[in-house]
């Protein structure tokens, strides 16, 4: 099996660059990236990447994202670095969240005091829903 494109920059300018563990290594002439063809890694569904980045932007900590999605907090940190995501630096609001099923979500929205006085977003989380709510810090 031969490489046709660089996995980093997608260039077709490749040269063979030795053998490592009985596998052919290649080097990209464009970006100087070294790689092997049959590098098999554990693929992460893009749903989890997008959901983790959304939660990070909403102010949820890395460890909380790990507990919610079942994905390592280190992976989440790496995705934040890779996609250069910046969390807003607004310290006037404090996000809180709840995980609810469909029935609990409808009951939550039927109560007027749950809806007033705060910004809110609802996002799907598997077969449940996450309600993220921002309340102003009290001075």
PDB file of C-alpha atoms in Angstrom:
ATOM      1  CA  UNK A   1       0.000   0.000   0.000  1.00  0.00           C
ATOM      2  CA  UNK A   2       1.404   3.401  -0.929  1.00  0.00           C
ATOM      3  CA  UNK A   3       0.600   6.873   0.301  1.00  0.00           C
ATOM      4  CA  UNK A   4      -1.043   9.250  -2.136  1.00  0.00           C
ATOM      5  CA  UNK A   5      -1.415  12.397   0.004  1.00  0.00           C
ATOM      6  CA  UNK A   6       0.078  13.890   3.142  1.00  0.00           C
ATOM      7  CA  UNK A   7      -2.339  13.565   6.086  1.00  0.00           C
ATOM      8  CA  UNK A   8      -1.243  16.970   7.426  1.00  0.00           C
ATOM      9  CA  UNK A   9      -1.289  19.273   4.378  1.00  0.00           C
ATOM     10  CA  UNK A  10      -2.863  16.979   1.738  1.00  0.00           C
ATOM     11  CA  UNK A  11       0.062  17.519  -0.652  1.00  0.00           C
ATOM     12  CA  UNK A  12       0.899  14.817  -3.215  1.00  0.00           C
ATOM     13  CA  UNK A  13       4.650  15.569  -3.118  1.00  0.00           C
ATOM     14  CA  UNK A  14       5.849  12.563  -1.105  1.00  0.00           C
ATOM     15  CA  UNK A  15       9.113  10.611  -0.894  1.00  0.00           C
ATOM     16  CA  UNK A  16       9.801   7.318   0.810  1.00  0.00           C
ATOM     17  CA  UNK A  17      11.713   7.872   4.032  1.00  0.00           C
ATOM     18  CA  UNK A  18      12.779   4.524   5.494  1.00  0.00           C
ATOM     19  CA  UNK A  19      10.982   1.682   7.202  1.00  0.00           C
ATOM     20  CA  UNK A  20       9.775   1.718  10.797  1.00  0.00           C
ATOM     21  CA  UNK A  21       8.382  -1.417  12.488  1.00  0.00           C
ATOM     22  CA  UNK A  22       8.038  -3.149   9.111  1.00  0.00           C
ATOM     23  CA  UNK A  23       6.004  -0.256   7.708  1.00  0.00           C
ATOM     24  CA  UNK A  24       7.069   2.158   4.984  1.00  0.00           C
ATOM     25  CA  UNK A  25       7.585   5.739   6.173  1.00  0.00           C
ATOM     26  CA  UNK A  26       6.970   8.739   3.945  1.00  0.00           C
ATOM     27  CA  UNK A  27       8.024  12.378   4.153  1.00  0.00           C
ATOM     28  CA  UNK A  28       6.059  15.217   2.632  1.00  0.00           C
ATOM     29  CA  UNK A  29       8.225  17.533   0.537  1.00  0.00           C
ATOM     30  CA  UNK A  30       5.822  20.398   1.123  1.00  0.00           C
ATOM     31  CA  UNK A  31       5.563  20.428   4.952  1.00  0.00           C
ATOM     32  CA  UNK A  32       8.321  17.915   5.936  1.00  0.00           C
ATOM     33  CA  UNK A  33       5.819  15.771   7.867  1.00  0.00           C
ATOM     34  CA  UNK A  34       6.843  12.121   8.419  1.00  0.00           C
ATOM     35  CA  UNK A  35       4.131   9.475   8.519  1.00  0.00           C
ATOM     36  CA  UNK A  36       3.326   5.843   7.806  1.00  0.00           C
ATOM     37  CA  UNK A  37       0.513   4.692   5.548  1.00  0.00           C
ATOM     38  CA  UNK A  38      -1.303   2.250   7.748  1.00  0.00           C
ATOM     39  CA  UNK A  39      -1.367   4.406  10.839  1.00  0.00           C
ATOM     40  CA  UNK A  40      -4.542   3.227  12.466  1.00  0.00           C
ATOM     41  CA  UNK A  41      -5.857   5.324  15.306  1.00  0.00           C
ATOM     42  CA  UNK A  42      -9.003   5.363  17.317  1.00  0.00           C
ATOM     43  CA  UNK A  43     -11.396   7.549  15.395  1.00  0.00           C
ATOM     44  CA  UNK A  44     -13.526   9.985  17.369  1.00  0.00           C
ATOM     45  CA  UNK A  45     -16.935  10.802  16.000  1.00  0.00           C
ATOM     46  CA  UNK A  46     -17.066  14.463  14.947  1.00  0.00           C
ATOM     47  CA  UNK A  47     -20.296  14.820  16.970  1.00  0.00           C
ATOM     48  CA  UNK A  48     -18.267  14.577  20.202  1.00  0.00           C
ATOM     49  CA  UNK A  49     -15.649  17.043  18.981  1.00  0.00           C
ATOM     50  CA  UNK A  50     -18.277  19.629  18.034  1.00  0.00           C
ATOM     51  CA  UNK A  51     -20.267  19.085  21.222  1.00  0.00           C
ATOM     52  CA  UNK A  52     -17.135  19.374  23.390  1.00  0.00           C
ATOM     53  CA  UNK A  53     -16.124  22.623  21.693  1.00  0.00           C
ATOM     54  CA  UNK A  54     -19.650  24.020  22.097  1.00  0.00           C
ATOM     55  CA  UNK A  55     -19.618  23.210  25.797  1.00  0.00           C
ATOM     56  CA  UNK A  56     -16.172  24.765  26.192  1.00  0.00           C
ATOM     57  CA  UNK A  57     -17.357  27.984  24.549  1.00  0.00           C
ATOM     58  CA  UNK A  58     -20.361  28.034  26.884  1.00  0.00           C
ATOM     59  CA  UNK A  59     -18.004  28.015  29.893  1.00  0.00           C
ATOM     60  CA  UNK A  60     -18.129  24.364  30.952  1.00  0.00           C
ATOM     61  CA  UNK A  61     -14.786  23.143  32.351  1.00  0.00           C
ATOM     62  CA  UNK A  62     -12.663  20.447  30.703  1.00  0.00           C
ATOM     63  CA  UNK A  63     -13.357  17.986  33.534  1.00  0.00           C
ATOM     64  CA  UNK A  64     -17.102  18.605  33.348  1.00  0.00           C
ATOM     65  CA  UNK A  65     -17.026  18.008  29.589  1.00  0.00           C
ATOM     66  CA  UNK A  66     -15.193  14.748  30.295  1.00  0.00           C
ATOM     67  CA  UNK A  67     -17.929  13.670  32.722  1.00  0.00           C
ATOM     68  CA  UNK A  68     -20.730  14.674  30.379  1.00  0.00           C
ATOM     69  CA  UNK A  69     -19.452  13.228  27.095  1.00  0.00           C
ATOM     70  CA  UNK A  70     -17.203  10.423  28.313  1.00  0.00           C
ATOM     71  CA  UNK A  71     -14.244  11.860  26.355  1.00  0.00           C
ATOM     72  CA  UNK A  72     -10.884  12.528  27.984  1.00  0.00           C
ATOM     73  CA  UNK A  73     -10.343  16.098  29.171  1.00  0.00           C
ATOM     74  CA  UNK A  74      -6.911  15.950  27.517  1.00  0.00           C
ATOM     75  CA  UNK A  75      -8.584  15.229  24.177  1.00  0.00           C
ATOM     76  CA  UNK A  76     -10.847  18.225  24.714  1.00  0.00           C
ATOM     77  CA  UNK A  77      -7.823  20.430  25.474  1.00  0.00           C
ATOM     78  CA  UNK A  78      -6.115  19.173  22.314  1.00  0.00           C
ATOM     79  CA  UNK A  79      -9.211  19.959  20.215  1.00  0.00           C
ATOM     80  CA  UNK A  80      -9.369  23.463  21.699  1.00  0.00           C
ATOM     81  CA  UNK A  81      -5.728  24.002  20.703  1.00  0.00           C
ATOM     82  CA  UNK A  82      -6.131  22.385  17.285  1.00  0.00           C
ATOM     83  CA  UNK A  83      -9.166  24.431  16.276  1.00  0.00           C
ATOM     84  CA  UNK A  84      -7.946  27.565  18.106  1.00  0.00           C
ATOM     85  CA  UNK A  85     -11.181  28.016  20.029  1.00  0.00           C
ATOM     86  CA  UNK A  86     -11.267  30.887  22.501  1.00  0.00           C
ATOM     87  CA  UNK A  87     -13.692  30.984  25.398  1.00  0.00           C
ATOM     88  CA  UNK A  88     -15.331  34.370  26.039  1.00  0.00           C
ATOM     89  CA  UNK A  89     -13.716  36.295  28.891  1.00  0.00           C
ATOM     90  CA  UNK A  90     -16.975  37.733  30.234  1.00  0.00           C
ATOM     91  CA  UNK A  91     -16.869  37.307  34.013  1.00  0.00           C
ATOM     92  CA  UNK A  92     -20.231  38.979  34.692  1.00  0.00           C
ATOM     93  CA  UNK A  93     -22.197  35.822  33.956  1.00  0.00           C
ATOM     94  CA  UNK A  94     -21.990  32.381  35.485  1.00  0.00           C
ATOM     95  CA  UNK A  95     -23.113  29.347  33.440  1.00  0.00           C
ATOM     96  CA  UNK A  96     -24.949  26.499  35.136  1.00  0.00           C
ATOM     97  CA  UNK A  97     -26.302  23.445  33.394  1.00  0.00           C
ATOM     98  CA  UNK A  98     -28.802  20.644  33.840  1.00  0.00           C
ATOM     99  CA  UNK A  99     -29.169  17.348  31.989  1.00  0.00           C
ATOM    100  CA  UNK A 100     -32.839  16.562  31.361  1.00  0.00           C
ATOM    101  CA  UNK A 101     -34.829  13.991  29.435  1.00  0.00           C
ATOM    102  CA  UNK A 102     -37.687  15.082  27.178  1.00  0.00           C
ATOM    103  CA  UNK A 103     -40.376  14.999  29.886  1.00  0.00           C
ATOM    104  CA  UNK A 104     -38.216  16.894  32.390  1.00  0.00           C
ATOM    105  CA  UNK A 105     -37.362  19.462  29.713  1.00  0.00           C
ATOM    106  CA  UNK A 106     -41.029  20.175  28.990  1.00  0.00           C
ATOM    107  CA  UNK A 107     -41.719  20.498  32.745  1.00  0.00           C
ATOM    108  CA  UNK A 108     -38.714  22.818  33.105  1.00  0.00           C
ATOM    109  CA  UNK A 109     -40.033  25.179  30.423  1.00  0.00           C
ATOM    110  CA  UNK A 110     -43.588  25.098  31.757  1.00  0.00           C
ATOM    111  CA  UNK A 111     -42.415  26.826  34.955  1.00  0.00           C
ATOM    112  CA  UNK A 112     -42.203  30.611  34.472  1.00  0.00           C
ATOM    113  CA  UNK A 113     -39.436  31.211  37.050  1.00  0.00           C
ATOM    114  CA  UNK A 114     -37.070  28.858  35.181  1.00  0.00           C
ATOM    115  CA  UNK A 115     -37.351  30.965  32.036  1.00  0.00           C
ATOM    116  CA  UNK A 116     -37.067  34.471  33.496  1.00  0.00           C
ATOM    117  CA  UNK A 117     -33.950  36.415  34.445  1.00  0.00           C
ATOM    118  CA  UNK A 118     -31.266  34.480  32.589  1.00  0.00           C
ATOM    119  CA  UNK A 119     -29.994  33.642  29.125  1.00  0.00           C
ATOM    120  CA  UNK A 120     -30.443  30.031  28.121  1.00  0.00           C
ATOM    121  CA  UNK A 121     -29.467  27.532  25.433  1.00  0.00           C
ATOM    122  CA  UNK A 122     -30.711  23.969  24.935  1.00  0.00           C
ATOM    123  CA  UNK A 123     -28.516  21.442  23.178  1.00  0.00           C
ATOM    124  CA  UNK A 124     -28.928  17.766  22.394  1.00  0.00           C
ATOM    125  CA  UNK A 125     -26.721  15.391  24.372  1.00  0.00           C
ATOM    126  CA  UNK A 126     -27.303  11.856  23.114  1.00  0.00           C
ATOM    127  CA  UNK A 127     -30.848  10.891  24.089  1.00  0.00           C
ATOM    128  CA  UNK A 128     -31.078  13.724  26.658  1.00  0.00           C
ATOM    129  CA  UNK A 129     -30.926  17.504  26.547  1.00  0.00           C
ATOM    130  CA  UNK A 130     -28.581  19.945  28.231  1.00  0.00           C
ATOM    131  CA  UNK A 131     -29.926  23.291  29.387  1.00  0.00           C
ATOM    132  CA  UNK A 132     -27.160  25.857  29.904  1.00  0.00           C
ATOM    133  CA  UNK A 133     -28.269  28.940  31.764  1.00  0.00           C
ATOM    134  CA  UNK A 134     -26.346  32.169  32.416  1.00  0.00           C
ATOM    135  CA  UNK A 135     -27.100  34.181  35.503  1.00  0.00           C
ATOM    136  CA  UNK A 136     -25.481  37.460  36.480  1.00  0.00           C
ATOM    137  CA  UNK A 137     -23.192  37.361  39.471  1.00  0.00           C
ATOM    138  CA  UNK A 138     -24.792  39.181  42.365  1.00  0.00           C
ATOM    139  CA  UNK A 139     -22.754  42.134  43.652  1.00  0.00           C
TER     140      UNK A 139
END
